Short mmCIF file of C-alpha atoms and ligand atoms in Angstrom, two decimals:
data_model
loop_
_atom_site.label_atom_id
_atom_site.label_comp_id
_atom_site.label_asym_id
_atom_site.label_seq_id
_atom_site.Cartn_x
_atom_site.Cartn_y
_atom_site.Cartn_z
CA MET A 21 -0.04 -0.18 0.04
CA SER A 22 1.59 3.64 -1.01
CA ASP A 23 2.67 5.64 2.09
CA ASP A 24 0.52 8.33 2.08
CA LEU A 25 -2.69 5.76 2.76
CA ARG A 26 -1.51 4.04 5.54
CA LYS A 27 -2.24 5.25 9.45
CA ILE A 28 -0.05 4.23 11.95
CA ILE A 29 0.44 4.74 15.60
CA HIS A 30 3.46 4.01 18.23
CA VAL A 31 2.98 3.70 21.47
CA ASP A 32 5.37 3.58 24.37
CA MET A 33 4.46 3.21 28.17
CA ASP A 34 5.86 6.04 30.16
CA ALA A 35 9.24 5.31 32.44
CA PHE A 36 7.75 1.99 32.61
CA TYR A 37 9.02 -0.35 35.16
CA ALA A 38 9.36 2.80 36.93
CA SER A 39 5.79 3.75 37.03
CA VAL A 40 4.12 0.38 37.89
CA GLU A 41 6.84 0.32 40.86
CA GLN A 42 5.25 4.11 41.26
CA ARG A 43 1.70 2.81 40.74
CA ASP A 44 1.87 -0.02 43.44
CA ASN A 45 4.07 2.50 46.39
CA PRO A 46 2.63 5.25 46.81
CA GLU A 47 5.23 5.90 48.85
CA LEU A 48 7.94 5.90 45.74
CA ARG A 49 5.47 8.67 43.82
CA GLY A 50 6.72 11.97 43.06
CA LYS A 51 10.54 10.52 43.67
CA PRO A 52 13.52 9.76 41.77
CA VAL A 53 13.62 5.96 41.25
CA VAL A 54 15.70 3.78 39.71
CA VAL A 55 14.51 0.22 38.87
CA GLY A 56 17.49 -2.29 38.31
CA GLY A 57 20.21 -3.49 40.53
CA ARG A 58 21.34 -2.06 43.95
CA PRO A 59 23.35 0.85 43.92
CA ASP A 60 26.17 -1.08 45.79
CA SER A 61 26.05 -3.70 43.56
CA ARG A 62 27.59 -3.72 40.19
CA GLY A 63 23.91 -3.50 38.46
CA VAL A 64 22.76 -1.63 36.00
CA VAL A 65 19.58 1.05 35.83
CA ALA A 66 16.89 -0.80 33.71
CA THR A 67 14.91 2.34 33.81
CA CYS A 68 14.33 5.49 36.38
CA SER A 69 11.56 7.63 37.04
CA TYR A 70 10.98 11.38 35.67
CA GLU A 71 11.89 13.09 38.50
CA ALA A 72 15.42 10.51 38.80
CA ARG A 73 16.57 11.97 34.41
CA LYS A 74 16.33 15.22 36.50
CA TYR A 75 19.60 14.40 37.94
CA GLY A 76 20.95 12.73 34.66
CA ILE A 77 20.16 8.69 35.90
CA HIS A 78 19.37 7.30 32.74
CA SER A 79 18.58 3.31 31.22
CA ALA A 80 22.09 0.92 31.75
CA MET A 81 23.90 3.60 33.84
CA PRO A 82 25.60 1.75 36.53
CA CYS A 83 23.86 1.99 40.16
CA ALA A 84 26.28 3.42 41.97
CA ARG A 85 27.11 6.53 39.51
CA ALA A 86 23.35 7.00 40.39
CA TYR A 87 23.26 7.05 43.61
CA ARG A 88 26.45 9.42 43.20
CA LEU A 89 24.07 11.98 40.82
CA CYS A 90 21.05 11.67 43.70
CA PRO A 91 21.83 10.28 46.99
CA SER A 92 18.11 10.44 47.44
CA THR A 93 16.88 8.56 44.90
CA ILE A 94 14.82 4.67 45.95
CA PHE A 95 16.32 1.93 44.34
CA VAL A 96 13.39 -0.74 43.46
CA LEU A 97 14.53 -4.36 42.09
CA PRO A 98 12.52 -5.15 38.77
CA ARG A 99 9.15 -7.60 39.06
CA PHE A 100 9.13 -8.57 35.91
CA ALA A 101 6.04 -11.04 36.43
CA VAL A 102 4.31 -7.66 36.73
CA TYR A 103 5.60 -5.85 33.71
CA ARG A 104 4.42 -8.84 31.56
CA GLN A 105 1.51 -8.19 33.02
CA VAL A 106 0.16 -5.10 32.25
CA SER A 107 2.13 -5.55 28.52
CA GLN A 108 -0.78 -8.28 28.10
CA GLN A 109 -3.34 -5.72 29.32
CA ILE A 110 -1.86 -3.27 26.87
CA ARG A 111 -1.79 -6.12 24.36
CA ASP A 112 -5.37 -6.67 24.26
CA ILE A 113 -6.23 -3.29 24.16
CA PHE A 114 -4.14 -2.89 20.56
CA PHE A 115 -5.96 -6.15 19.40
CA SER A 116 -9.60 -4.47 20.45
CA HIS A 117 -8.60 -2.01 17.92
CA THR A 118 -6.79 -3.60 15.09
CA ASP A 119 -4.58 -7.17 14.62
CA LEU A 120 -1.56 -5.83 12.91
CA VAL A 121 0.10 -4.66 16.07
CA GLU A 122 3.46 -4.84 16.26
CA PRO A 123 4.92 -5.57 19.16
CA LEU A 124 8.83 -3.73 20.15
CA SER A 125 9.43 -4.20 23.51
CA LEU A 126 7.12 -5.09 26.53
CA ASP A 127 5.45 -1.49 26.44
CA GLU A 128 6.05 -0.37 22.95
CA ALA A 129 4.04 -1.63 19.45
CA TYR A 130 3.47 -0.36 16.02
CA LEU A 131 -0.47 -0.34 15.72
CA ASP A 132 -1.11 0.02 11.92
CA VAL A 133 -4.86 1.29 12.17
CA THR A 134 -6.15 2.00 8.64
CA LYS A 135 -8.73 -0.08 8.73
CA ASN A 136 -9.80 -0.49 11.94
CA LYS A 137 -12.09 -2.89 14.18
CA GLN A 138 -14.42 0.16 16.25
CA ASP A 139 -14.34 2.06 12.31
CA ILE A 140 -12.91 4.97 13.26
CA GLN A 141 -11.92 7.47 10.45
CA SER A 142 -9.46 9.39 12.50
CA ALA A 143 -6.00 7.52 13.80
CA THR A 144 -5.38 10.32 15.85
CA TRP A 145 -8.89 9.79 17.72
CA VAL A 146 -7.74 6.09 18.15
CA ALA A 147 -4.78 7.04 19.65
CA GLN A 148 -6.48 9.22 21.72
CA LYS A 149 -8.95 6.16 23.03
CA ILE A 150 -5.99 4.00 23.41
CA ARG A 151 -3.92 6.31 25.84
CA GLU A 152 -7.22 6.73 28.17
CA GLU A 153 -8.06 2.58 27.73
CA ILE A 154 -4.54 2.07 29.11
CA ARG A 155 -4.84 4.59 31.43
CA THR A 156 -8.48 3.37 32.97
CA ARG A 157 -7.26 -0.25 32.99
CA THR A 158 -3.23 0.47 34.21
CA GLY A 159 -3.26 3.59 36.12
CA LEU A 160 -0.31 4.47 33.62
CA THR A 161 0.46 6.48 30.90
CA ALA A 162 1.62 6.40 27.89
CA SER A 163 2.54 8.28 24.94
CA ALA A 164 1.95 7.49 21.28
CA GLY A 165 2.39 8.93 17.82
CA VAL A 166 0.64 9.03 14.90
CA SER A 167 1.71 9.09 11.28
CA TYR A 168 1.56 7.24 8.20
CA ASN A 169 4.66 5.55 8.23
CA LYS A 170 6.79 3.94 11.37
CA PHE A 171 9.40 6.13 11.07
CA LEU A 172 7.27 9.18 11.53
CA ALA A 173 5.70 7.10 14.06
CA LYS A 174 7.69 6.49 16.43
CA ILE A 175 9.86 9.67 16.57
CA ALA A 176 6.63 11.67 17.25
CA SER A 177 5.96 9.42 20.02
CA ASP A 178 9.10 10.68 22.18
CA VAL A 179 8.57 14.49 21.30
CA GLN A 180 6.12 14.84 24.19
CA LYS A 181 6.87 12.41 26.40
CA PRO A 182 5.06 12.04 29.06
CA ASP A 183 1.80 11.38 28.61
CA GLY A 184 1.99 13.39 25.44
CA LEU A 185 0.04 12.35 21.99
CA THR A 186 1.53 13.58 18.84
CA VAL A 187 0.94 13.92 15.46
CA VAL A 188 2.62 14.07 11.68
CA THR A 189 0.21 14.65 8.99
CA PRO A 190 1.68 14.73 5.41
CA GLU A 191 1.82 18.28 4.89
CA GLN A 192 3.74 18.47 8.20
CA ALA A 193 6.19 15.78 7.33
CA GLU A 194 8.77 17.93 5.39
CA ALA A 195 9.17 20.53 7.83
CA PHE A 196 9.16 18.17 10.72
CA ILE A 197 11.75 15.61 9.11
CA ALA A 198 14.06 18.87 8.09
CA SER A 199 14.55 19.95 11.99
CA LEU A 200 14.95 16.94 13.01
CA PRO A 201 18.41 15.97 14.47
CA ILE A 202 20.76 13.43 12.74
CA ARG A 203 20.85 11.24 15.58
CA ARG A 204 16.93 11.16 16.01
CA PHE A 205 17.30 8.63 13.19
CA HIS A 206 16.06 5.43 13.15
CA GLY A 207 19.32 3.60 12.48
CA VAL A 208 21.99 6.63 13.81
CA GLY A 209 24.32 5.32 16.18
CA ARG A 210 27.20 7.34 17.98
CA VAL A 211 29.79 6.02 14.44
CA THR A 212 27.48 6.87 12.02
CA GLU A 213 26.53 10.04 13.85
CA ARG A 214 30.20 11.03 13.97
CA LYS A 215 30.28 10.62 10.34
CA MET A 216 27.69 12.41 8.98
CA LEU A 217 28.19 15.79 11.40
CA ALA A 218 31.80 15.28 9.46
CA LEU A 219 30.15 15.73 6.13
CA GLY A 220 28.35 18.61 7.65
CA ILE A 221 24.94 16.91 7.56
CA HIS A 222 23.34 17.84 11.43
CA ASN A 223 19.75 17.53 10.45
CA GLY A 224 16.94 15.79 8.20
CA ALA A 225 17.27 18.87 5.78
CA ASP A 226 21.32 18.54 5.27
CA LEU A 227 20.97 15.31 5.01
CA TYR A 228 17.73 15.71 1.90
CA LEU A 229 21.09 17.61 0.21
CA HIS A 230 23.03 14.97 -0.91
CA SER A 231 22.42 12.87 -3.91
CA LEU A 232 21.60 8.75 -3.69
CA GLU A 233 24.83 7.86 -4.84
CA GLU A 234 26.55 10.40 -2.86
CA LEU A 235 24.80 8.94 0.88
CA GLN A 236 26.03 5.23 -0.62
CA HIS A 237 28.96 6.01 -1.02
CA TYR A 238 29.63 7.32 2.41
CA PHE A 239 26.53 4.69 4.21
CA GLY A 240 26.95 1.41 2.36
CA LYS A 241 23.40 -0.22 2.13
CA SER A 242 21.76 2.71 4.62
CA GLY A 243 22.36 5.10 2.12
CA GLN A 244 19.09 3.97 0.38
CA TYR A 245 17.20 4.16 3.33
CA PHE A 246 18.78 7.31 4.40
CA TYR A 247 18.09 9.11 1.06
CA THR A 248 14.77 7.80 1.30
CA ILE A 249 13.42 8.66 5.14
CA ALA A 250 14.69 12.01 4.44
CA ARG A 251 11.97 11.99 1.99
CA GLY A 252 9.36 10.83 4.72
CA VAL A 253 9.24 7.55 2.75
CA ASP A 254 9.45 4.24 4.84
CA LEU A 255 7.08 1.39 3.38
CA ARG A 256 7.83 -0.50 5.56
CA PRO A 257 4.95 -2.42 6.64
CA VAL A 258 3.43 -3.36 10.32
CA THR A 259 3.89 -7.08 10.65
CA PRO A 260 2.44 -8.90 14.02
CA ASN A 261 4.86 -10.49 15.26
CA ARG A 262 5.61 -14.32 15.04
CA ILE A 263 5.05 -15.94 18.30
CA ARG A 264 8.28 -17.77 19.40
CA LYS A 265 7.78 -21.41 20.51
CA SER A 266 10.94 -22.18 22.33
CA ILE A 267 14.38 -21.04 23.29
CA GLY A 268 17.44 -23.09 23.52
CA LYS A 269 21.27 -23.63 23.83
CA GLU A 270 23.29 -26.52 23.29
CA THR A 271 26.77 -27.71 23.25
CA THR A 272 28.86 -30.69 21.60
CA LEU A 273 31.48 -32.23 23.79
CA GLY A 274 35.31 -33.16 22.77
CA ASP A 275 34.96 -36.25 25.14
CA ASP A 276 32.43 -38.74 26.23
CA ILE A 277 31.85 -37.67 30.36
CA ALA A 278 29.97 -39.94 32.51
CA ASP A 279 29.96 -37.49 35.85
CA VAL A 280 26.34 -36.23 36.82
CA GLY A 281 28.73 -33.18 38.73
CA GLN A 282 30.36 -32.72 35.43
CA MET A 283 27.24 -32.57 33.60
CA LEU A 284 25.64 -30.25 36.21
CA THR A 285 28.54 -28.27 35.09
CA ILE A 286 27.89 -28.23 31.82
CA ILE A 287 24.11 -28.02 31.90
CA GLY A 288 25.05 -24.87 34.85
CA ASP A 289 26.69 -23.38 31.46
CA LEU A 290 23.86 -23.85 29.14
CA ALA A 291 20.92 -22.65 31.30
CA GLU A 292 22.36 -19.23 32.19
CA LYS A 293 22.89 -18.63 28.21
CA VAL A 294 18.73 -19.88 28.32
CA ALA A 295 18.23 -17.25 31.23
CA ALA A 296 20.30 -14.37 29.35
CA ALA A 297 18.04 -15.52 25.83
CA LEU A 298 14.90 -14.98 27.79
CA GLN A 299 15.47 -12.36 29.78
CA HIS A 300 16.87 -10.33 26.40
CA LYS A 301 13.43 -11.23 24.75
CA GLN A 302 11.63 -10.31 27.78
CA THR A 303 10.00 -13.88 28.43
CA SER A 304 9.68 -17.26 30.21
CA GLY A 305 9.09 -20.59 29.21
CA LEU A 306 6.91 -23.29 30.29
CA THR A 307 8.28 -26.56 29.66
CA LEU A 308 12.09 -27.48 30.21
CA THR A 309 13.26 -29.73 27.54
CA LEU A 310 16.63 -32.23 27.85
CA LYS A 311 18.07 -33.46 25.24
CA VAL A 312 20.87 -35.37 25.10
CA LYS A 313 22.96 -37.47 22.36
CA TYR A 314 24.57 -40.49 23.53
CA ALA A 315 28.06 -41.87 22.35
CA ASP A 316 26.48 -43.76 19.23
CA PHE A 317 24.54 -40.64 18.39
CA GLN A 318 21.27 -41.35 19.67
CA ILE A 319 19.33 -38.54 20.69
CA VAL A 320 16.92 -38.86 24.12
CA THR A 321 15.04 -36.04 25.13
CA ARG A 322 12.85 -35.66 28.08
CA SER A 323 10.27 -32.74 29.53
CA ILE A 324 9.33 -31.40 32.80
CA SER A 325 6.83 -28.21 33.19
CA GLY A 326 7.91 -25.78 36.10
CA GLU A 327 4.92 -25.05 38.24
CA SER A 328 5.53 -21.40 37.74
CA PRO A 329 7.37 -19.55 34.57
CA ILE A 330 11.10 -20.59 33.86
CA GLU A 331 13.11 -17.84 33.93
CA THR A 332 16.27 -18.51 35.82
CA ALA A 333 19.41 -20.01 35.81
CA GLU A 334 18.62 -21.74 38.76
CA GLU A 335 15.43 -22.68 38.23
CA ILE A 336 16.01 -24.35 34.61
CA LEU A 337 19.13 -25.41 36.22
CA SER A 338 17.21 -27.33 39.46
CA LEU A 339 14.45 -28.56 36.56
CA ALA A 340 17.13 -30.42 34.09
CA GLU A 341 18.26 -31.81 37.56
CA LYS A 342 15.00 -33.88 38.41
CA LEU A 343 15.03 -34.45 34.66
CA LEU A 344 18.63 -35.95 34.59
CA LYS A 345 17.86 -37.98 37.67
CA LYS A 346 14.73 -38.96 37.30
CA ARG A 347 15.03 -40.24 33.37
CA ARG A 348 18.51 -41.90 34.44
CA LEU A 349 19.69 -39.62 31.24
CA GLU A 350 23.39 -39.70 32.87
CA THR A 351 24.66 -43.30 31.37
CA GLY A 352 26.79 -41.43 28.92
CA LEU A 353 25.81 -37.93 28.47
CA TYR A 354 27.20 -36.80 25.23
CA GLY A 355 26.29 -33.19 25.14
CA CYS A 356 23.45 -31.75 23.90
CA TRP A 357 20.99 -29.32 25.64
CA GLY A 358 18.09 -27.98 24.46
N1 DCP B 5 14.50 -1.75 29.57
C1 DCP B 5 15.80 -2.24 30.38
N2 DCP B 5 17.13 -1.54 30.13
C2 DCP B 5 17.68 -0.52 28.73
C3 DCP B 5 16.30 0.16 28.55
C4 DCP B 5 15.07 -0.25 28.84
O1 DCP B 5 15.85 -3.18 30.98
N3 DCP B 5 18.25 -0.31 28.46
C5 DCP B 5 13.35 -1.44 30.27
C6 DCP B 5 12.90 -0.76 31.34
C7 DCP B 5 11.97 0.44 30.87
C8 DCP B 5 11.20 -0.98 29.38
O2 DCP B 5 12.51 -1.57 29.06
O3 DCP B 5 10.96 0.74 31.63
C9 DCP B 5 10.72 0.14 28.31
O4 DCP B 5 12.19 0.76 28.11
P1 DCP B 5 11.70 2.30 27.05
O5 DCP B 5 12.92 2.58 26.15
O6 DCP B 5 10.21 2.64 26.84
O7 DCP B 5 12.15 3.13 28.79
P2 DCP B 5 11.42 3.87 29.87
O8 DCP B 5 9.73 3.23 29.17
O9 DCP B 5 11.37 3.06 30.89
O10 DCP B 5 11.07 4.91 29.56
P3 DCP B 5 10.88 6.01 28.44
O11 DCP B 5 9.28 7.24 29.12
O12 DCP B 5 11.37 7.41 28.05
O13 DCP B 5 10.07 5.35 27.27
MG1 MG B 6 8.48 3.32 27.23
#
């Protein structure tokens, strides 16, 4: 479908984890709050309340540094199960408007509302309704951007954060992009930004002045993207995510082993990797499968379901140990696990 016919919304919750914590504990409201590690640990800030941002605290900063910037900050450990539950509530709201929902993380999604289930003509009105429904159902605020493509909708959602709604119409797009600092363009990291600045490209207007050939020369494959985006064109469709059914890690051992302790050490390493992958995808498992390949190449798999969602390396290891012992898989573990 051509670009100017679509109606795209990007929704992003405000200070997501921190807002959930402030919602559930009134003592945290109006105060600098960091969700992440403890201030005396080597942990990092997952996110922080807008009150904390005034002190320069931000995501991925070491907690110790956040503490030095603002010693009265309240540090809270994350409660992923609650965040996932809220995420499901907001997704239900999105799906009540359209099936074309592309979640980017727990708190963020693109929606294509060109056609929508409630037959609302104005995408701005749909976005406003969604924000109100989120507030009513979850007690939290979300910001939204509305435009005719993903690129513009995403940048727009950031313009009036927190609790903001920004619309970029096709008529406004040119001026909006022209004044946009180059680092705000999706795909421009620190390295590309430096390169752009060295070429005298500070904003969208500067980018617009360069030919496709020049941009391809300087930025390779991304050149085409920068060229089209400077003209407000982004034809990427909103693609509902395929639901990933399993996450696994495996290793092949150089030598056969028969010692259970040794097997558990190896499984422990794999469990760490799976837990990290789960954390990265912000998800958890219901069933754990242990796969063993014997010296004669015979493969045996055994599964067990947890009483609660499986997410930490300890949980994975303890279930794997049960499987290993119960099924007597230990005779000659050769070493695959998923
Ligand atoms: N998150 C994280 N580690 C990061 C960045 C984010 O764990 N480096 C988590 C915590 C955030 C959530 O993901 O609450 C959503 O990320 P956002 O980038 O949308 O940040 P926030 O929602 O916290 O704040 P904003 O109001 O800027 O969207
Ligand atoms: Mg957010």
